[in-house]
PDB file of C-alpha atoms in Angstrom:
ATOM      1  CA  MET A   1       0.000  -0.059   0.019  1.00 81.00           C
ATOM      2  CA  THR A   2       1.401   3.591  -1.078  1.00 92.00           C
ATOM      3  CA  ARG A   3       0.580   6.264   1.276  1.00 94.00           C
ATOM      4  CA  VAL A   4       0.912   9.679  -0.562  1.00 97.00           C
ATOM      5  CA  LEU A   5       0.548  13.335   0.592  1.00 97.00           C
ATOM      6  CA  LEU A   6      -1.089  15.447  -2.057  1.00 97.00           C
ATOM      7  CA  VAL A   7      -0.550  19.424  -1.990  1.00 97.00           C
ATOM      8  CA  ASP A   8      -3.081  21.514  -3.615  1.00 95.00           C
ATOM      9  CA  ASP A   9      -4.336  25.354  -2.740  1.00 93.00           C
ATOM     10  CA  GLU A  10      -7.600  24.578  -4.370  1.00 92.00           C
ATOM     11  CA  PRO A  11     -10.075  22.356  -2.190  1.00 92.00           C
ATOM     12  CA  MET A  12     -12.258  21.201  -4.765  1.00 92.00           C
ATOM     13  CA  LEU A  13      -9.446  20.094  -7.195  1.00 90.00           C
ATOM     14  CA  LEU A  14      -7.796  18.373  -4.193  1.00 93.00           C
ATOM     15  CA  ASN A  15     -10.713  16.354  -3.465  1.00 93.00           C
ATOM     16  CA  VAL A  16     -11.220  15.108  -7.061  1.00 92.00           C
ATOM     17  CA  GLU A  17      -7.498  14.264  -7.355  1.00 93.00           C
ATOM     18  CA  ARG A  18      -7.825  12.314  -4.001  1.00 94.00           C
ATOM     19  CA  GLN A  19     -10.762  10.411  -5.094  1.00 94.00           C
ATOM     20  CA  ILE A  20      -9.099   9.536  -8.386  1.00 94.00           C
ATOM     21  CA  LEU A  21      -5.845   8.452  -6.807  1.00 95.00           C
ATOM     22  CA  GLU A  22      -7.856   6.460  -3.977  1.00 95.00           C
ATOM     23  CA  LYS A  23     -10.504   4.411  -5.806  1.00 93.00           C
ATOM     24  CA  LYS A  24      -8.649   3.920  -9.371  1.00 93.00           C
ATOM     25  CA  PHE A  25      -5.185   3.631  -8.368  1.00 94.00           C
ATOM     26  CA  GLY A  26      -5.320   2.311  -4.898  1.00 93.00           C
ATOM     27  CA  PHE A  27      -3.217   4.920  -3.045  1.00 96.00           C
ATOM     28  CA  VAL A  28      -3.817   5.889   0.538  1.00 95.00           C
ATOM     29  CA  ILE A  29      -3.990  10.019   0.348  1.00 96.00           C
ATOM     30  CA  GLU A  30      -3.613  12.461   2.766  1.00 96.00           C
ATOM     31  CA  GLY A  31      -4.497  16.127   1.478  1.00 96.00           C
ATOM     32  CA  VAL A  32      -3.309  19.477   2.419  1.00 96.00           C
ATOM     33  CA  GLU A  33      -3.916  23.002   0.883  1.00 95.00           C
ATOM     34  CA  SER A  34      -0.550  24.619   1.306  1.00 95.00           C
ATOM     35  CA  GLY A  35       2.993  23.745   1.508  1.00 95.00           C
ATOM     36  CA  PRO A  36       3.457  24.878   5.125  1.00 96.00           C
ATOM     37  CA  LYS A  37       0.586  22.621   6.034  1.00 96.00           C
ATOM     38  CA  ALA A  38       2.536  20.136   4.283  1.00 96.00           C
ATOM     39  CA  LEU A  39       5.672  20.429   5.980  1.00 96.00           C
ATOM     40  CA  GLU A  40       3.798  20.342   9.367  1.00 96.00           C
ATOM     41  CA  MET A  41       2.274  17.020   7.986  1.00 95.00           C
ATOM     42  CA  LEU A  42       5.544  15.512   7.200  1.00 95.00           C
ATOM     43  CA  LYS A  43       6.769  16.145  10.955  1.00 93.00           C
ATOM     44  CA  GLU A  44       3.738  14.029  12.205  1.00 91.00           C
ATOM     45  CA  SER A  45       3.383  11.259   9.744  1.00 91.00           C
ATOM     46  CA  THR A  46       5.604   9.070   7.260  1.00 89.00           C
ATOM     47  CA  PHE A  47       4.712   9.182   3.507  1.00 95.00           C
ATOM     48  CA  ASP A  48       5.833   7.007   0.713  1.00 94.00           C
ATOM     49  CA  ALA A  49       5.775   9.763  -1.697  1.00 97.00           C
ATOM     50  CA  ILE A  50       4.484  13.516  -2.177  1.00 97.00           C
ATOM     51  CA  ILE A  51       2.530  15.177  -5.179  1.00 97.00           C
ATOM     52  CA  SER A  52       2.466  18.685  -5.035  1.00 96.00           C
ATOM     53  CA  ASP A  53       0.791  21.454  -7.311  1.00 93.00           C
ATOM     54  CA  TYR A  54       2.963  24.319  -8.351  1.00 91.00           C
ATOM     55  CA  SER A  55       1.063  27.682  -8.403  1.00 89.00           C
ATOM     56  CA  MET A  56       0.215  28.177  -4.513  1.00 92.00           C
ATOM     57  CA  PRO A  57       0.181  31.048  -2.221  1.00 89.00           C
ATOM     58  CA  GLU A  58       2.611  31.155   0.754  1.00 87.00           C
ATOM     59  CA  MET A  59       4.769  28.566  -0.720  1.00 94.00           C
ATOM     60  CA  ASN A  60       4.911  27.285  -4.592  1.00 94.00           C
ATOM     61  CA  GLY A  61       5.655  23.656  -5.242  1.00 94.00           C
ATOM     62  CA  LEU A  62       9.537  24.156  -5.953  1.00 94.00           C
ATOM     63  CA  GLU A  63       9.896  26.202  -2.619  1.00 95.00           C
ATOM     64  CA  LEU A  64       8.077  23.130  -0.928  1.00 96.00           C
ATOM     65  CA  LEU A  65      10.318  20.806  -2.791  1.00 96.00           C
ATOM     66  CA  ARG A  66      13.645  22.533  -1.467  1.00 96.00           C
ATOM     67  CA  LYS A  67      12.512  22.804   1.981  1.00 96.00           C
ATOM     68  CA  ILE A  68      11.698  19.009   1.910  1.00 96.00           C
ATOM     69  CA  ARG A  69      15.022  18.222   0.279  1.00 96.00           C
ATOM     70  CA  GLU A  70      16.729  19.970   3.301  1.00 95.00           C
ATOM     71  CA  THR A  71      16.098  17.021   5.557  1.00 93.00           C
ATOM     72  CA  ASP A  72      14.871  14.436   3.103  1.00 94.00           C
ATOM     73  CA  LYS A  73      16.840  13.423   0.130  1.00 92.00           C
ATOM     74  CA  GLN A  74      15.063  10.268  -0.668  1.00 92.00           C
ATOM     75  CA  ILE A  75      11.252  10.882  -0.455  1.00 96.00           C
ATOM     76  CA  PRO A  76       9.692  10.764  -4.062  1.00 96.00           C
ATOM     77  CA  PHE A  77       8.484  14.052  -5.095  1.00 97.00           C
ATOM     78  CA  ILE A  78       6.252  14.494  -8.218  1.00 96.00           C
ATOM     79  CA  LEU A  79       5.440  18.182  -9.278  1.00 94.00           C
ATOM     80  CA  PHE A  80       1.747  17.959 -10.715  1.00 90.00           C
ATOM     81  CA  THR A  81       0.622  21.062 -12.395  1.00 84.00           C
ATOM     82  CA  VAL A  82      -1.151  23.031 -15.123  1.00 78.00           C
ATOM     83  CA  ARG A  83       2.476  25.053 -16.159  1.00 65.00           C
ATOM     84  CA  GLU A  84       3.552  24.165 -19.400  1.00 64.00           C
ATOM     85  CA  ARG A  85       6.744  26.107 -19.359  1.00 66.00           C
ATOM     86  CA  ASP A  86      10.046  24.002 -19.756  1.00 72.00           C
ATOM     87  CA  GLU A  87      12.063  26.125 -17.309  1.00 80.00           C
ATOM     88  CA  ILE A  88       9.592  25.018 -14.368  1.00 83.00           C
ATOM     89  CA  ALA A  89      10.207  21.244 -15.194  1.00 83.00           C
ATOM     90  CA  LEU A  90      14.018  21.790 -15.653  1.00 86.00           C
ATOM     91  CA  GLU A  91      14.004  23.795 -12.233  1.00 88.00           C
ATOM     92  CA  ALA A  92      11.862  21.069 -10.671  1.00 89.00           C
ATOM     93  CA  LEU A  93      14.129  18.118 -11.652  1.00 89.00           C
ATOM     94  CA  ASN A  94      17.379  19.999 -10.841  1.00 91.00           C
ATOM     95  CA  SER A  95      16.096  20.873  -7.373  1.00 92.00           C
ATOM     96  CA  GLY A  96      15.372  17.375  -6.459  1.00 93.00           C
ATOM     97  CA  ALA A  97      12.003  16.320  -8.037  1.00 94.00           C
ATOM     98  CA  ASN A  98      11.779  12.796  -9.244  1.00 95.00           C
ATOM     99  CA  PHE A  99       9.266  13.646 -12.016  1.00 93.00           C
ATOM    100  CA  TYR A 100       7.136  16.421 -13.419  1.00 90.00           C
ATOM    101  CA  VAL A 101       3.699  15.596 -14.755  1.00 90.00           C
ATOM    102  CA  GLN A 102       1.506  17.968 -16.402  1.00 86.00           C
ATOM    103  CA  LYS A 103      -2.503  18.276 -15.931  1.00 83.00           C
ATOM    104  CA  GLU A 104      -3.820  17.730 -19.239  1.00 72.00           C
ATOM    105  CA  GLU A 105      -7.061  18.386 -20.572  1.00 64.00           C
ATOM    106  CA  THR A 106      -7.890  14.443 -20.713  1.00 72.00           C
ATOM    107  CA  PRO A 107      -7.704  13.728 -16.976  1.00 78.00           C
ATOM    108  CA  HIS A 108      -7.397  10.045 -17.258  1.00 84.00           C
ATOM    109  CA  ILE A 109      -4.191  10.168 -19.308  1.00 87.00           C
ATOM    110  CA  ALA A 110      -2.616  12.642 -16.938  1.00 90.00           C
ATOM    111  CA  PHE A 111      -3.853  10.802 -13.813  1.00 92.00           C
ATOM    112  CA  THR A 112      -2.569   7.325 -15.369  1.00 93.00           C
ATOM    113  CA  GLU A 113       0.816   8.846 -15.881  1.00 93.00           C
ATOM    114  CA  LEU A 114       0.899  10.745 -12.446  1.00 94.00           C
ATOM    115  CA  ALA A 115      -0.070   6.874 -10.749  1.00 95.00           C
ATOM    116  CA  HIS A 116       2.800   5.301 -12.998  1.00 95.00           C
ATOM    117  CA  LYS A 117       5.454   7.919 -11.928  1.00 95.00           C
ATOM    118  CA  VAL A 118       4.360   7.557  -8.289  1.00 96.00           C
ATOM    119  CA  SER A 119       4.720   3.735  -8.086  1.00 96.00           C
ATOM    120  CA  THR A 120       7.926   3.732 -10.151  1.00 95.00           C
ATOM    121  CA  ALA A 121       9.647   6.172  -7.777  1.00 95.00           C
ATOM    122  CA  VAL A 122       8.244   4.466  -4.677  1.00 94.00           C
ATOM    123  CA  GLU A 123       9.417   1.023  -5.924  1.00 93.00           C
ATOM    124  CA  LEU A 124      12.804   2.336  -6.429  1.00 94.00           C
ATOM    125  CA  VAL A 125      13.355   3.964  -3.106  1.00 93.00           C
ATOM    126  CA  ARG A 126      11.958   0.733  -1.341  1.00 91.00           C
ATOM    127  CA  ALA A 127      14.284  -1.554  -3.501  1.00 92.00           C
ATOM    128  CA  GLN A 128      17.497   0.729  -2.465  1.00 93.00           C
ATOM    129  CA  LYS A 129      16.127   0.650   1.084  1.00 90.00           C
ATOM    130  CA  ASN A 130      15.803  -3.132   1.060  1.00 92.00           C
ATOM    131  CA  LEU A 131      18.934  -3.808  -0.184  1.00 93.00           C
ATOM    132  CA  ARG A 132      20.589  -1.434   2.536  1.00 93.00           C
ATOM    133  CA  ILE A 133      18.551  -3.530   5.064  1.00 93.00           C
ATOM    134  CA  GLN A 134      19.731  -6.807   3.700  1.00 93.00           C
ATOM    135  CA  ARG A 135      23.468  -5.652   3.735  1.00 94.00           C
ATOM    136  CA  ASP A 136      23.226  -4.270   7.129  1.00 93.00           C
ATOM    137  CA  LEU A 137      21.099  -7.475   8.420  1.00 93.00           C
ATOM    138  CA  ALA A 138      24.047  -9.916   7.080  1.00 94.00           C
ATOM    139  CA  ILE A 139      26.862  -7.756   8.559  1.00 94.00           C
ATOM    140  CA  SER A 140      24.836  -7.810  12.124  1.00 92.00           C
ATOM    141  CA  CYS A 141      24.356 -11.467  12.091  1.00 91.00           C
ATOM    142  CA  ALA A 142      27.802 -12.341  11.121  1.00 91.00           C
ATOM    143  CA  ASP A 143      28.880 -10.306  14.328  1.00 90.00           C
ATOM    144  CA  SER A 144      26.300 -11.705  16.634  1.00 90.00           C
ATOM    145  CA  LYS A 145      27.173 -13.359  19.825  1.00 88.00           C
ATOM    146  CA  ASP A 146      23.727 -15.504  20.407  1.00 91.00           C
ATOM    147  CA  ILE A 147      20.619 -16.170  18.754  1.00 91.00           C
ATOM    148  CA  SER A 148      18.690 -13.590  20.481  1.00 91.00           C
ATOM    149  CA  GLU A 149      20.763 -10.885  18.933  1.00 93.00           C
ATOM    150  CA  ILE A 150      20.065 -12.273  15.397  1.00 94.00           C
ATOM    151  CA  LEU A 151      16.235 -12.457  16.041  1.00 95.00           C
ATOM    152  CA  GLN A 152      16.283  -8.798  17.251  1.00 93.00           C
ATOM    153  CA  PHE A 153      18.311  -7.783  14.016  1.00 94.00           C
ATOM    154  CA  CYS A 154      15.694  -9.879  11.935  1.00 95.00           C
ATOM    155  CA  LEU A 155      13.068  -8.191  13.860  1.00 94.00           C
ATOM    156  CA  TYR A 156      14.143  -4.759  12.942  1.00 92.00           C
ATOM    157  CA  ALA A 157      15.179  -5.858   9.207  1.00 94.00           C
ATOM    158  CA  ALA A 158      11.287  -7.347   8.917  1.00 93.00           C
ATOM    159  CA  LYS A 159       9.777  -3.958  10.042  1.00 90.00           C
ATOM    160  CA  GLY A 160      12.075  -2.006   7.626  1.00 88.00           C
ATOM    161  CA  VAL A 161      11.175  -4.123   4.758  1.00 88.00           C
ATOM    162  CA  SER A 162       7.619  -4.557   5.221  1.00 86.00           C
ATOM    163  CA  ASN A 163       6.972  -0.787   6.317  1.00 79.00           C
ATOM    164  CA  LEU A 164       4.718  -2.375   9.080  1.00 84.00           C
ATOM    165  CA  ASP A 165       4.274  -0.632  12.226  1.00 87.00           C
ATOM    166  CA  ALA A 166       4.239  -4.122  14.425  1.00 93.00           C
ATOM    167  CA  VAL A 167       6.047  -7.247  13.399  1.00 95.00           C
ATOM    168  CA  ALA A 168       6.519 -10.676  15.245  1.00 95.00           C
ATOM    169  CA  ILE A 169       8.756 -13.605  14.758  1.00 95.00           C
ATOM    170  CA  TYR A 170       7.615 -17.248  15.617  1.00 95.00           C
ATOM    171  CA  LEU A 171       9.946 -20.080  15.853  1.00 93.00           C
ATOM    172  CA  ILE A 172       9.010 -23.836  14.919  1.00 91.00           C
ATOM    173  CA  ASP A 173      10.894 -26.738  16.614  1.00 90.00           C
ATOM    174  CA  ASP A 174      11.439 -30.337  15.579  1.00 90.00           C
ATOM    175  CA  ARG A 175       7.957 -31.331  17.112  1.00 88.00           C
ATOM    176  CA  GLN A 176       6.203 -28.795  15.153  1.00 86.00           C
ATOM    177  CA  ASN A 177       5.322 -26.531  18.288  1.00 89.00           C
ATOM    178  CA  LEU A 178       5.068 -22.923  16.914  1.00 91.00           C
ATOM    179  CA  THR A 179       5.867 -20.332  19.659  1.00 92.00           C
ATOM    180  CA  LEU A 180       6.059 -16.624  19.763  1.00 95.00           C
ATOM    181  CA  SER A 181       9.662 -15.644  20.103  1.00 94.00           C
ATOM    182  CA  ILE A 182      10.096 -11.920  19.794  1.00 95.00           C
ATOM    183  CA  SER A 183       7.719  -9.051  18.980  1.00 95.00           C
ATOM    184  CA  ASP A 184       7.826  -5.254  18.622  1.00 94.00           C
ATOM    185  CA  GLY A 185       4.938  -2.563  17.935  1.00 93.00           C
ATOM    186  CA  PHE A 186       2.120  -4.809  19.370  1.00 94.00           C
ATOM    187  CA  SER A 187       0.055  -4.091  22.416  1.00 93.00           C
ATOM    188  CA  GLU A 188       1.185  -5.695  25.803  1.00 90.00           C
ATOM    189  CA  SER A 189      -1.921  -8.106  25.234  1.00 94.00           C
ATOM    190  CA  TYR A 190      -0.623  -9.537  22.081  1.00 95.00           C
ATOM    191  CA  SER A 191       1.724 -11.967  23.804  1.00 93.00           C
ATOM    192  CA  GLN A 192      -1.102 -13.328  25.993  1.00 94.00           C
ATOM    193  CA  HIS A 193      -2.537 -16.818  25.748  1.00 93.00           C
ATOM    194  CA  ALA A 194      -6.223 -16.025  24.987  1.00 91.00           C
ATOM    195  CA  ILE A 195      -4.486 -14.029  21.478  1.00 93.00           C
ATOM    196  CA  GLN A 196      -1.699 -16.633  20.756  1.00 94.00           C
ATOM    197  CA  ALA A 197      -4.304 -19.447  21.014  1.00 92.00           C
ATOM    198  CA  HIS A 198      -6.245 -17.910  18.360  1.00 90.00           C
ATOM    199  CA  LEU A 199      -3.266 -17.053  16.199  1.00 91.00           C
ATOM    200  CA  ILE A 200      -0.858 -20.095  16.059  1.00 91.00           C
ATOM    201  CA  PRO A 201      -3.777 -22.196  14.414  1.00 88.00           C
ATOM    202  CA  LEU A 202      -4.358 -19.450  11.868  1.00 86.00           C
ATOM    203  CA  PHE A 203      -0.409 -19.424  11.264  1.00 88.00           C
ATOM    204  CA  PHE A 204      -0.249 -23.100  10.717  1.00 85.00           C
ATOM    205  CA  SER A 205      -2.970 -23.279   8.317  1.00 84.00           C
ATOM    206  CA  ILE A 206      -1.302 -20.678   6.452  1.00 82.00           C
ATOM    207  CA  LEU A 207       2.059 -22.401   6.551  1.00 82.00           C
ATOM    208  CA  ARG A 208       0.265 -25.679   5.253  1.00 80.00           C
ATOM    209  CA  GLY A 209      -1.159 -23.831   2.440  1.00 75.00           C
ATOM    210  CA  THR A 210      -4.720 -24.669   3.824  1.00 68.00           C
ATOM    211  CA  ASP A 211      -5.988 -21.103   4.512  1.00 63.00           C
ATOM    212  CA  SER A 212      -5.668 -17.657   3.040  1.00 62.00           C
ATOM    213  CA  ILE A 213      -3.960 -14.961   4.913  1.00 62.00           C
ATOM    214  CA  PHE A 214      -6.809 -12.893   5.385  1.00 61.00           C
ATOM    215  CA  ARG A 215     -10.327 -14.649   5.960  1.00 59.00           C
ATOM    216  CA  ASP A 216     -12.410 -11.590   6.982  1.00 62.00           C
ATOM    217  CA  GLN A 217     -11.911  -8.279   8.624  1.00 60.00           C
ATOM    218  CA  GLN A 218     -12.395  -9.688  12.075  1.00 60.00           C
ATOM    219  CA  THR A 219      -9.987 -12.292  11.850  1.00 54.00           C
TER     220      THR A 219
END
C-alpha cells in the first residue's frame, strides 16, 4: 500500500484528485492545502511519496520541494501542475523532483501517468532501502554473539522491509510446536495466551497452504 501526501491549494481539485488516486489507483491519500501544512504533516506522519501542485500562495511547489530536500533526500516528489513552461520542469528536476507531470485536458491520461510515476519512484526507493537493510542484516548477524541478537536484528529488518508498524517472529521446533519468540510494536496483550491461542492455529493453516492469510475483517 502506497501512502501519498497530496498538496493543492484548491479544495475542490484536491478532493477530486484524492478520489481518483484512491479509487482508481489504490493509493492512500492525505491531502493538505498549502506547503506549510505539508511540512507540518511530514513532521507528524510518514509517507511513501509527495505529489504537489506548483502555483500556490505562501509557498509554491518548488519552494516546498527545496524545503523537503533540506532534510529528506530520498522521498519521491512529483510536481503535478498545469504549468507548461519547460524551465519550471527543468528547475523542478534540478531541485530534486523525481518527476514532473502536467495536468492535461484529458484527466485519465494525466492521472494514469501520475500514478505510474509515483509507483515507479516508490518502488525504486523501496528497493534501494531493502538492499541496505539486507546488507546491514548480514553484517549484524555475522557479528552476533547469540540467537537472541540475531532475532532482534531480523525483527528490525522485517519491520524496515515491510513498512509495517508491528512485527513478530515465531519459531517452530522439530516437534512442530510454533512459539512466539520476539515481537515489537504490538500492544502488551499480544503475547497473552488468549490471543496466541487464536493466532497460532491460523498461522499453521497458512504455513500448510490450507487457508488464505486474510479470511475476513474480524480475523
